[in-house]
Short mmCIF file of N, CA, C and O in Angstrom, two decimals:
data_model
loop_
_atom_site.label_atom_id
_atom_site.label_comp_id
_atom_site.label_asym_id
_atom_site.label_seq_id
_atom_site.Cartn_x
_atom_site.Cartn_y
_atom_site.Cartn_z
N UNK A 1 30.61 -2.36 5.75
CA UNK A 1 29.50 -2.73 5.45
C UNK A 1 29.04 -3.83 6.51
O UNK A 1 29.68 -4.54 7.26
N UNK A 2 27.64 -3.68 6.87
CA UNK A 2 27.24 -4.61 7.83
C UNK A 2 26.77 -5.99 7.39
O UNK A 2 26.68 -6.16 6.14
N UNK A 3 26.56 -6.70 7.98
CA UNK A 3 26.36 -8.12 7.73
C UNK A 3 24.67 -8.05 7.81
O UNK A 3 23.99 -7.83 8.75
N UNK A 4 24.07 -8.35 6.35
CA UNK A 4 22.54 -8.29 6.34
C UNK A 4 22.16 -9.80 6.15
O UNK A 4 23.00 -10.65 5.13
N UNK A 5 20.94 -10.18 6.46
CA UNK A 5 20.39 -11.38 6.26
C UNK A 5 19.01 -11.18 5.53
O UNK A 5 18.36 -10.20 5.88
N UNK A 6 18.86 -11.70 4.39
CA UNK A 6 17.60 -11.44 3.52
C UNK A 6 16.78 -13.01 3.67
O UNK A 6 17.46 -13.87 3.33
N UNK A 7 15.60 -12.69 4.05
CA UNK A 7 14.61 -13.78 4.13
C UNK A 7 13.55 -13.60 3.14
O UNK A 7 12.89 -12.70 3.58
N UNK A 8 13.56 -14.36 2.14
CA UNK A 8 12.45 -14.29 0.99
C UNK A 8 11.40 -15.19 1.40
O UNK A 8 10.19 -14.71 0.80
N UNK A 9 11.41 -16.18 2.16
CA UNK A 9 10.19 -16.86 2.29
C UNK A 9 10.11 -17.35 3.83
O UNK A 9 10.42 -18.48 4.23
N UNK A 10 9.72 -16.31 4.82
CA UNK A 10 9.72 -16.88 6.09
C UNK A 10 8.46 -17.95 6.33
O UNK A 10 7.40 -17.97 5.41
N UNK A 11 8.46 -18.79 7.00
CA UNK A 11 7.64 -19.80 7.48
C UNK A 11 6.03 -19.50 7.59
O UNK A 11 5.86 -18.25 8.02
N UNK A 12 5.21 -19.93 6.56
CA UNK A 12 4.05 -19.60 6.38
C UNK A 12 3.65 -18.38 5.47
O UNK A 12 2.30 -17.85 5.63
N UNK A 13 4.63 -17.88 4.83
CA UNK A 13 4.45 -16.72 3.87
C UNK A 13 4.98 -17.07 2.68
O UNK A 13 6.00 -17.92 2.37
N UNK A 14 4.16 -16.76 1.64
CA UNK A 14 4.39 -17.25 0.03
C UNK A 14 5.70 -16.55 -0.13
O UNK A 14 5.95 -15.37 0.13
N UNK A 15 6.68 -17.30 -0.97
CA UNK A 15 7.86 -16.84 -1.39
C UNK A 15 7.73 -15.40 -2.10
O UNK A 15 6.84 -15.46 -3.08
N UNK A 16 8.65 -14.41 -1.78
CA UNK A 16 8.74 -13.16 -2.62
C UNK A 16 9.35 -13.58 -4.01
O UNK A 16 10.49 -14.10 -4.00
N UNK A 17 8.85 -12.91 -5.07
CA UNK A 17 9.59 -13.07 -6.59
C UNK A 17 10.40 -11.87 -6.71
O UNK A 17 11.48 -12.10 -7.36
N UNK A 18 10.17 -10.55 -6.32
CA UNK A 18 10.93 -9.46 -6.75
C UNK A 18 11.43 -8.77 -5.60
O UNK A 18 11.77 -7.77 -5.72
N UNK A 19 11.66 -9.39 -4.40
CA UNK A 19 11.99 -8.64 -3.05
C UNK A 19 12.17 -9.73 -2.13
O UNK A 19 11.90 -11.01 -2.20
N UNK A 20 12.78 -9.24 -0.92
CA UNK A 20 12.86 -10.29 0.21
C UNK A 20 11.81 -9.64 1.24
O UNK A 20 11.66 -8.46 1.34
N UNK A 21 10.99 -10.65 1.91
CA UNK A 21 10.03 -10.26 2.90
C UNK A 21 10.72 -9.63 4.20
O UNK A 21 10.25 -8.67 4.62
N UNK A 22 11.92 -10.16 4.54
CA UNK A 22 12.64 -9.63 5.60
C UNK A 22 13.98 -9.31 5.39
O UNK A 22 14.91 -10.02 4.74
N UNK A 23 14.61 -8.12 5.80
CA UNK A 23 16.31 -8.04 5.73
C UNK A 23 16.47 -7.39 7.11
O UNK A 23 15.91 -6.70 7.59
N UNK A 24 17.55 -8.22 7.70
CA UNK A 24 17.87 -7.62 9.09
C UNK A 24 19.32 -7.61 9.16
O UNK A 24 20.26 -7.98 8.43
N UNK A 25 19.80 -6.77 9.90
CA UNK A 25 21.34 -6.57 10.06
C UNK A 25 21.44 -5.63 11.31
O UNK A 25 20.82 -5.16 12.03
N UNK A 26 23.04 -5.31 11.74
CA UNK A 26 23.12 -4.68 12.85
C UNK A 26 24.14 -3.46 12.10
O UNK A 26 25.00 -3.74 11.08
N UNK A 27 24.18 -2.29 12.83
CA UNK A 27 25.02 -1.06 12.12
C UNK A 27 24.38 0.23 12.46
O UNK A 27 23.25 0.20 13.29
N UNK A 28 24.69 1.19 11.56
CA UNK A 28 24.02 2.40 11.64
C UNK A 28 22.81 2.37 10.38
O UNK A 28 23.04 1.76 9.48
N UNK A 29 21.82 2.80 11.02
CA UNK A 29 20.57 3.08 9.88
C UNK A 29 20.79 4.21 9.21
O UNK A 29 21.05 5.35 9.65
N UNK A 30 20.68 4.17 7.88
CA UNK A 30 20.36 5.34 6.87
C UNK A 30 19.16 5.43 6.15
O UNK A 30 18.83 4.49 5.75
N UNK A 31 18.56 6.54 6.39
CA UNK A 31 17.29 7.04 5.59
C UNK A 31 17.57 7.64 4.61
O UNK A 31 18.12 8.77 4.55
N UNK A 32 17.02 7.41 3.35
CA UNK A 32 17.10 8.48 2.23
C UNK A 32 15.89 8.65 1.74
O UNK A 32 15.13 7.99 1.23
N UNK A 33 15.55 9.96 1.67
CA UNK A 33 14.24 10.56 1.34
C UNK A 33 13.95 10.09 0.01
O UNK A 33 14.66 9.86 -1.02
N UNK A 34 12.65 10.18 -0.27
CA UNK A 34 12.26 9.89 -1.76
C UNK A 34 12.79 10.68 -2.77
O UNK A 34 13.03 11.89 -2.77
N UNK A 35 13.30 10.01 -3.86
CA UNK A 35 14.24 10.69 -4.81
C UNK A 35 13.36 10.59 -6.05
O UNK A 35 12.54 9.64 -6.27
N UNK A 36 13.38 11.78 -6.82
CA UNK A 36 12.40 11.92 -7.98
C UNK A 36 13.59 12.11 -9.07
O UNK A 36 14.86 12.22 -8.91
N UNK A 37 12.96 12.23 -10.28
CA UNK A 37 13.84 12.08 -11.61
C UNK A 37 14.54 13.59 -12.03
O UNK A 37 14.13 14.06 -12.95
N UNK A 38 15.21 14.39 -10.98
CA UNK A 38 15.86 15.59 -11.30
C UNK A 38 17.13 15.25 -11.29
O UNK A 38 17.81 14.58 -10.55
N UNK A 39 17.90 15.74 -12.22
CA UNK A 39 19.42 15.79 -12.49
C UNK A 39 20.10 16.64 -11.41
O UNK A 39 19.37 17.47 -10.81
N UNK A 40 21.16 16.83 -11.68
CA UNK A 40 22.13 17.59 -10.40
C UNK A 40 21.76 18.98 -10.72
O UNK A 40 21.86 19.76 -9.80
N UNK A 41 21.19 19.44 -11.69
CA UNK A 41 20.85 21.02 -11.96
C UNK A 41 19.53 21.15 -11.80
O UNK A 41 18.98 22.25 -11.97
N UNK A 42 18.64 20.25 -11.35
CA UNK A 42 17.35 20.48 -11.14
C UNK A 42 16.47 20.23 -12.23
O UNK A 42 15.23 20.63 -12.20
N UNK A 43 16.79 19.67 -13.30
CA UNK A 43 16.02 19.55 -14.41
C UNK A 43 15.56 18.19 -14.39
O UNK A 43 16.02 17.33 -14.27
N UNK A 44 14.29 17.98 -14.78
CA UNK A 44 13.56 16.73 -15.07
C UNK A 44 14.17 15.77 -16.24
O UNK A 44 14.48 16.35 -17.22
N UNK A 45 14.33 14.55 -15.73
CA UNK A 45 14.99 13.65 -16.79
C UNK A 45 13.79 12.61 -17.08
O UNK A 45 13.20 12.13 -16.28
N UNK A 46 13.61 12.43 -18.48
CA UNK A 46 12.37 11.54 -18.88
C UNK A 46 11.18 12.06 -18.53
O UNK A 46 10.44 11.08 -18.22
N UNK A 47 10.63 13.08 -19.24
CA UNK A 47 9.39 13.54 -19.10
C UNK A 47 8.59 12.58 -19.97
O UNK A 47 8.88 12.14 -21.24
N UNK A 48 7.62 11.93 -19.31
CA UNK A 48 6.54 10.87 -19.75
C UNK A 48 7.24 9.75 -20.02
O UNK A 48 6.76 8.75 -20.54
N UNK A 49 8.43 9.32 -19.56
CA UNK A 49 9.15 8.13 -20.17
C UNK A 49 9.54 7.60 -18.50
O UNK A 49 10.69 8.03 -17.81
N UNK A 50 8.78 6.51 -18.12
CA UNK A 50 9.16 5.94 -16.76
C UNK A 50 10.46 5.18 -16.74
O UNK A 50 11.12 5.29 -15.73
N UNK A 51 11.03 4.67 -17.81
CA UNK A 51 12.21 4.00 -17.81
C UNK A 51 13.42 4.80 -17.45
O UNK A 51 14.32 4.93 -16.70
N UNK A 52 13.41 6.00 -18.22
CA UNK A 52 14.34 7.14 -18.13
C UNK A 52 14.29 7.67 -16.61
O UNK A 52 15.37 8.30 -15.87
N UNK A 53 13.20 8.05 -16.19
CA UNK A 53 12.83 8.62 -15.02
C UNK A 53 13.37 7.46 -13.84
O UNK A 53 14.06 7.88 -12.78
N UNK A 54 13.21 6.31 -14.00
CA UNK A 54 13.67 5.27 -13.09
C UNK A 54 15.21 5.25 -12.93
O UNK A 54 15.76 4.94 -11.89
N UNK A 55 15.90 5.31 -14.13
CA UNK A 55 17.40 5.45 -14.11
C UNK A 55 17.71 6.54 -13.34
O UNK A 55 18.75 6.24 -12.65
N UNK A 56 17.12 7.67 -13.58
CA UNK A 56 17.56 8.89 -12.88
C UNK A 56 17.47 8.78 -11.41
O UNK A 56 18.34 9.09 -10.69
N UNK A 57 16.23 8.29 -10.79
CA UNK A 57 15.94 8.14 -9.56
C UNK A 57 17.10 6.77 -9.04
O UNK A 57 17.58 7.52 -7.80
N UNK A 58 17.42 6.02 -9.60
CA UNK A 58 18.43 5.18 -9.11
C UNK A 58 19.73 5.62 -9.01
O UNK A 58 20.47 5.47 -8.00
N UNK A 59 19.92 6.59 -10.05
CA UNK A 59 21.29 7.11 -9.92
C UNK A 59 21.30 8.27 -8.87
O UNK A 59 22.37 8.39 -8.25
N UNK A 60 20.16 8.96 -8.35
CA UNK A 60 20.18 9.75 -7.21
C UNK A 60 20.35 9.02 -6.07
O UNK A 60 20.96 9.32 -5.19
N UNK A 61 19.53 7.92 -6.01
CA UNK A 61 19.70 7.09 -4.65
C UNK A 61 21.10 6.79 -4.61
O UNK A 61 21.61 6.64 -3.45
N UNK A 62 21.85 6.08 -5.74
CA UNK A 62 23.28 5.91 -5.52
C UNK A 62 24.17 6.99 -4.76
O UNK A 62 24.82 6.73 -3.94
N UNK A 63 23.96 8.19 -5.36
CA UNK A 63 24.56 9.26 -4.92
C UNK A 63 24.28 9.69 -3.24
O UNK A 63 25.23 9.96 -2.61
N UNK A 64 22.98 9.60 -3.05
CA UNK A 64 22.65 9.85 -1.65
C UNK A 64 23.18 8.73 -0.95
O UNK A 64 23.75 9.24 0.24
N UNK A 65 23.26 7.59 -0.91
CA UNK A 65 23.77 6.54 -0.37
C UNK A 65 25.33 6.67 -0.16
O UNK A 65 25.74 6.49 0.88
N UNK A 66 25.99 7.03 -1.20
CA UNK A 66 27.33 7.33 -1.26
C UNK A 66 27.72 8.33 -0.25
O UNK A 66 28.67 8.26 0.46
N UNK A 67 26.95 9.45 -0.07
CA UNK A 67 26.91 10.66 0.71
C UNK A 67 27.00 10.07 2.10
O UNK A 67 27.63 10.76 2.93
N UNK A 68 26.42 8.91 2.35
CA UNK A 68 26.36 8.47 3.91
C UNK A 68 27.16 7.12 4.12
O UNK A 68 27.14 6.70 4.97
N UNK A 69 28.23 7.07 3.06
CA UNK A 69 28.90 6.09 3.13
C UNK A 69 28.54 4.49 2.88
O UNK A 69 29.03 3.49 3.27
N UNK A 70 27.40 4.53 2.11
CA UNK A 70 26.66 3.21 1.87
C UNK A 70 26.43 2.98 0.43
O UNK A 70 27.16 4.11 -0.45
N UNK A 71 26.10 1.83 -0.05
CA UNK A 71 25.90 1.42 -1.45
C UNK A 71 24.67 0.49 -1.52
O UNK A 71 23.85 0.31 -0.51
N UNK A 72 24.19 0.40 -2.62
CA UNK A 72 23.03 -0.55 -2.55
C UNK A 72 23.19 -1.69 -2.09
O UNK A 72 22.14 -2.48 -1.65
N UNK A 73 24.34 -2.66 -1.96
CA UNK A 73 24.54 -3.69 -1.22
C UNK A 73 23.91 -3.55 0.32
O UNK A 73 23.53 -4.52 1.04
N UNK A 74 23.91 -2.16 0.90
CA UNK A 74 23.67 -2.00 2.36
C UNK A 74 22.11 -1.76 2.41
O UNK A 74 21.63 -1.56 3.50
N UNK A 75 21.37 -1.60 1.37
CA UNK A 75 19.90 -1.16 1.13
C UNK A 75 19.19 -2.55 1.76
O UNK A 75 19.35 -3.62 1.40
N UNK A 76 18.17 -2.10 2.64
CA UNK A 76 17.30 -3.12 3.47
C UNK A 76 16.08 -3.02 3.07
O UNK A 76 15.08 -3.83 2.77
N UNK A 77 15.47 -1.71 2.56
CA UNK A 77 13.95 -1.48 2.02
C UNK A 77 13.98 -0.45 1.28
O UNK A 77 14.96 0.68 1.04
N UNK A 78 13.34 -0.67 -0.07
CA UNK A 78 12.95 0.37 -1.09
C UNK A 78 11.43 0.49 -0.96
O UNK A 78 10.72 -0.59 -0.83
N UNK A 79 11.00 1.77 -1.10
CA UNK A 79 9.76 1.98 -1.23
C UNK A 79 9.42 2.78 -2.38
O UNK A 79 9.90 3.86 -2.72
N UNK A 80 8.63 2.24 -3.37
CA UNK A 80 8.38 2.75 -4.67
C UNK A 80 6.73 3.46 -4.62
O UNK A 80 5.73 2.87 -4.20
N UNK A 81 6.73 4.75 -5.05
CA UNK A 81 5.52 5.60 -5.12
C UNK A 81 5.21 5.91 -6.69
O UNK A 81 6.40 6.44 -7.33
N UNK A 82 4.36 5.20 -7.20
CA UNK A 82 4.37 5.51 -8.68
C UNK A 82 2.67 5.84 -8.73
O UNK A 82 1.95 5.66 -8.19
N UNK A 83 2.66 6.82 -10.07
CA UNK A 83 1.44 6.95 -10.22
C UNK A 83 0.54 6.17 -11.15
O UNK A 83 -0.57 6.31 -11.47
N UNK A 84 1.26 5.10 -11.52
CA UNK A 84 0.63 3.92 -12.34
C UNK A 84 1.44 2.66 -12.33
O UNK A 84 2.68 2.61 -12.31
N UNK A 85 1.05 1.64 -11.83
CA UNK A 85 1.39 0.39 -11.50
C UNK A 85 2.11 -0.08 -12.79
O UNK A 85 3.24 -0.90 -12.89
N UNK A 86 1.90 0.31 -13.88
CA UNK A 86 2.53 -0.22 -15.14
C UNK A 86 4.02 0.36 -15.19
O UNK A 86 4.55 -0.06 -16.09
N UNK A 87 4.24 1.24 -14.49
CA UNK A 87 5.73 1.77 -14.46
C UNK A 87 6.61 0.72 -13.65
O UNK A 87 7.82 0.78 -13.67
N UNK A 88 6.20 -0.29 -13.07
CA UNK A 88 6.84 -1.09 -12.28
C UNK A 88 7.94 -2.00 -13.09
O UNK A 88 9.20 -2.15 -12.52
N UNK A 89 7.54 -2.43 -13.96
CA UNK A 89 8.51 -3.27 -14.78
C UNK A 89 9.88 -2.23 -15.13
O UNK A 89 10.99 -2.83 -15.05
N UNK A 90 9.65 -0.93 -15.48
CA UNK A 90 10.94 0.01 -15.74
C UNK A 90 11.63 0.29 -14.51
O UNK A 90 12.57 0.21 -14.68
N UNK A 91 10.97 0.13 -13.38
CA UNK A 91 11.64 0.34 -12.19
C UNK A 91 12.64 -1.03 -11.78
O UNK A 91 13.60 -0.69 -11.40
N UNK A 92 11.85 -2.03 -12.08
CA UNK A 92 12.54 -3.45 -11.87
C UNK A 92 13.72 -3.49 -12.65
O UNK A 92 14.97 -3.99 -12.32
N UNK A 93 13.80 -3.03 -13.93
CA UNK A 93 14.63 -2.88 -14.96
C UNK A 93 15.91 -2.03 -14.43
O UNK A 93 17.18 -2.33 -14.47
N UNK A 94 15.46 -0.90 -13.89
CA UNK A 94 16.55 0.10 -13.23
C UNK A 94 17.20 -0.24 -12.10
O UNK A 94 18.53 -0.45 -11.84
N UNK A 95 16.45 -1.04 -11.16
CA UNK A 95 16.82 -1.59 -10.04
C UNK A 95 17.88 -2.78 -10.39
O UNK A 95 18.96 -2.76 -9.72
N UNK A 96 17.53 -3.59 -11.57
CA UNK A 96 18.55 -4.58 -11.72
C UNK A 96 19.80 -4.18 -11.99
O UNK A 96 20.87 -5.02 -11.77
N UNK A 97 20.00 -3.15 -12.54
CA UNK A 97 21.35 -2.53 -12.98
C UNK A 97 22.07 -2.19 -11.69
O UNK A 97 23.40 -1.84 -11.63
N UNK A 98 21.55 -2.00 -10.72
CA UNK A 98 22.22 -1.67 -9.28
C UNK A 98 22.27 -2.73 -8.15
O UNK A 98 23.08 -2.83 -7.44
N UNK A 99 21.25 -3.52 -8.38
CA UNK A 99 20.94 -4.56 -7.16
C UNK A 99 20.69 -5.95 -7.82
O UNK A 99 19.81 -6.36 -8.60
N UNK A 100 21.67 -6.94 -7.42
CA UNK A 100 21.47 -8.25 -8.04
C UNK A 100 20.41 -9.12 -7.55
O UNK A 100 19.96 -8.73 -6.29
N UNK A 101 19.77 -9.91 -8.09
CA UNK A 101 18.53 -10.79 -7.52
C UNK A 101 18.83 -11.43 -6.11
O UNK A 101 17.87 -11.63 -5.44
N UNK A 102 20.04 -11.85 -6.03
CA UNK A 102 20.43 -12.72 -4.73
C UNK A 102 20.49 -11.56 -3.47
O UNK A 102 21.08 -11.97 -2.33
N UNK A 103 20.49 -10.31 -3.86
CA UNK A 103 20.69 -9.06 -2.68
C UNK A 103 19.37 -8.20 -2.69
O UNK A 103 19.22 -7.07 -2.37
N UNK A 104 18.24 -8.69 -2.93
CA UNK A 104 17.14 -7.87 -3.02
C UNK A 104 16.52 -7.32 -1.72
O UNK A 104 16.46 -8.45 -0.61
N UNK A 105 16.16 -5.98 -1.45
CA UNK A 105 15.85 -5.76 -0.18
C UNK A 105 14.27 -5.97 -0.10
O UNK A 105 13.74 -6.47 -1.08
N UNK A 106 13.92 -5.68 1.02
CA UNK A 106 12.54 -5.71 1.34
C UNK A 106 11.80 -4.35 0.52
O UNK A 106 12.55 -3.48 0.36
N UNK A 107 10.80 -4.68 -0.04
CA UNK A 107 10.00 -3.36 -0.88
C UNK A 107 8.82 -3.20 -0.79
O UNK A 107 7.87 -4.47 -0.17
N UNK A 108 8.19 -2.20 -0.93
CA UNK A 108 6.72 -1.86 -0.90
C UNK A 108 6.70 -1.22 -2.20
O UNK A 108 7.28 -0.13 -2.51
N UNK A 109 5.15 -1.15 -2.75
CA UNK A 109 4.88 -0.46 -3.93
C UNK A 109 3.72 0.12 -3.78
O UNK A 109 2.83 -0.45 -3.35
N UNK A 110 3.36 1.42 -3.82
CA UNK A 110 2.34 2.22 -3.61
C UNK A 110 1.72 3.04 -4.89
O UNK A 110 2.59 3.88 -5.27
N UNK A 111 0.65 2.72 -5.29
CA UNK A 111 -0.06 3.72 -6.35
C UNK A 111 -0.49 4.76 -5.84
O UNK A 111 -1.24 4.88 -4.93
N UNK A 112 -0.13 6.09 -6.26
CA UNK A 112 -0.51 7.40 -5.81
C UNK A 112 -1.34 8.00 -6.94
O UNK A 112 -1.12 7.89 -7.95
N UNK A 113 -2.33 8.99 -6.44
CA UNK A 113 -2.92 9.64 -7.43
C UNK A 113 -2.03 10.72 -8.01
O UNK A 113 -2.08 11.01 -9.11
N UNK A 114 -0.93 11.24 -7.27
CA UNK A 114 -0.19 12.32 -7.85
C UNK A 114 1.09 12.23 -7.11
O UNK A 114 0.96 11.90 -5.76
N UNK A 115 2.17 12.72 -7.37
CA UNK A 115 3.27 13.20 -6.86
C UNK A 115 3.52 14.91 -6.68
O UNK A 115 2.50 15.39 -7.12
N UNK A 116 4.56 15.25 -6.24
CA UNK A 116 4.70 16.66 -5.79
C UNK A 116 4.39 17.58 -7.17
O UNK A 116 3.86 18.57 -7.06
N UNK A 117 4.83 17.07 -8.23
CA UNK A 117 4.52 17.71 -9.58
C UNK A 117 4.08 16.82 -10.64
O UNK A 117 4.32 15.75 -10.37
N UNK A 118 3.19 17.14 -11.55
CA UNK A 118 2.47 16.15 -12.27
C UNK A 118 3.39 15.23 -13.28
O UNK A 118 3.08 14.41 -13.82
N UNK A 119 4.68 16.19 -13.75
CA UNK A 119 5.40 15.32 -14.59
C UNK A 119 6.41 14.17 -14.00
O UNK A 119 6.82 13.33 -14.63
N UNK A 120 6.22 14.11 -12.63
CA UNK A 120 7.02 12.87 -12.03
C UNK A 120 6.26 11.68 -11.88
O UNK A 120 4.95 11.94 -11.42
N UNK A 121 6.56 10.58 -12.30
CA UNK A 121 6.01 9.35 -12.56
C UNK A 121 6.18 8.66 -11.40
O UNK A 121 5.25 7.62 -11.18
N UNK A 122 7.31 8.54 -10.64
CA UNK A 122 7.72 7.81 -9.67
C UNK A 122 8.53 8.40 -8.80
O UNK A 122 9.18 9.69 -9.00
N UNK A 123 8.53 8.04 -7.45
CA UNK A 123 9.41 8.40 -6.26
C UNK A 123 9.84 7.29 -5.70
O UNK A 123 9.01 6.25 -5.38
N UNK A 124 11.11 7.11 -5.34
CA UNK A 124 11.69 5.92 -4.58
C UNK A 124 12.62 6.38 -3.35
O UNK A 124 13.22 7.26 -3.57
N UNK A 125 12.16 5.94 -2.24
CA UNK A 125 12.91 6.03 -0.80
C UNK A 125 13.55 4.76 -0.43
O UNK A 125 13.26 3.84 -0.88
N UNK A 126 14.88 5.00 0.14
CA UNK A 126 15.49 3.94 0.54
C UNK A 126 16.05 3.93 1.96
O UNK A 126 16.11 4.99 2.53
N UNK A 127 16.17 2.81 2.38
CA UNK A 127 16.62 2.51 3.95
C UNK A 127 17.71 1.59 3.85
O UNK A 127 17.75 0.56 3.16
N UNK A 128 18.76 1.81 4.41
CA UNK A 128 19.94 1.16 4.46
C UNK A 128 20.66 0.78 5.92
O UNK A 128 20.28 1.43 6.83
N UNK A 129 21.50 -0.05 6.05
CA UNK A 129 22.12 -0.27 7.29
C UNK A 129 23.68 -0.53 6.82
O UNK A 129 24.17 -1.44 6.02
N UNK A 130 24.68 0.52 7.66
CA UNK A 130 26.03 0.25 7.27
C UNK A 130 26.74 -0.11 8.59
O UNK A 130 26.28 0.13 9.64
N UNK A 131 27.82 -0.76 8.54
CA UNK A 131 28.58 -1.07 9.69
C UNK A 131 28.92 0.13 10.67
O UNK A 131 28.80 1.33 10.29
N UNK A 132 28.97 -0.27 11.82
CA UNK A 132 28.98 0.60 12.95
C UNK A 132 30.36 1.46 12.97
O UNK A 132 31.03 1.73 12.63
#
């Protein structure tokens, strides 16, 4: 695992409540493509249910990170793509099951008109840094 530094309030920037403004570290960079709420058989989990979809997406992220030898402790950035910002509390709840408040990555949330299929409510991509 790499040594990561999280900066929640750089000089002159308002403190972050649900993310770190800056995360830095040394090591190998891992990029995980945006994950959607499909189970291992390619079946949608949680149609119309942002909480169920968020839980499945974080499970998919966990599996993808593990395939690269990483875990959520190594994540430096999450990007949330949501069809409705009202889904963000469900995402934060699912994230809290995997990432403690003192290890929050940098984050961005983007509301989009649609994802690849209309039944998907959210998509999340991750960037991590692991030991060299």
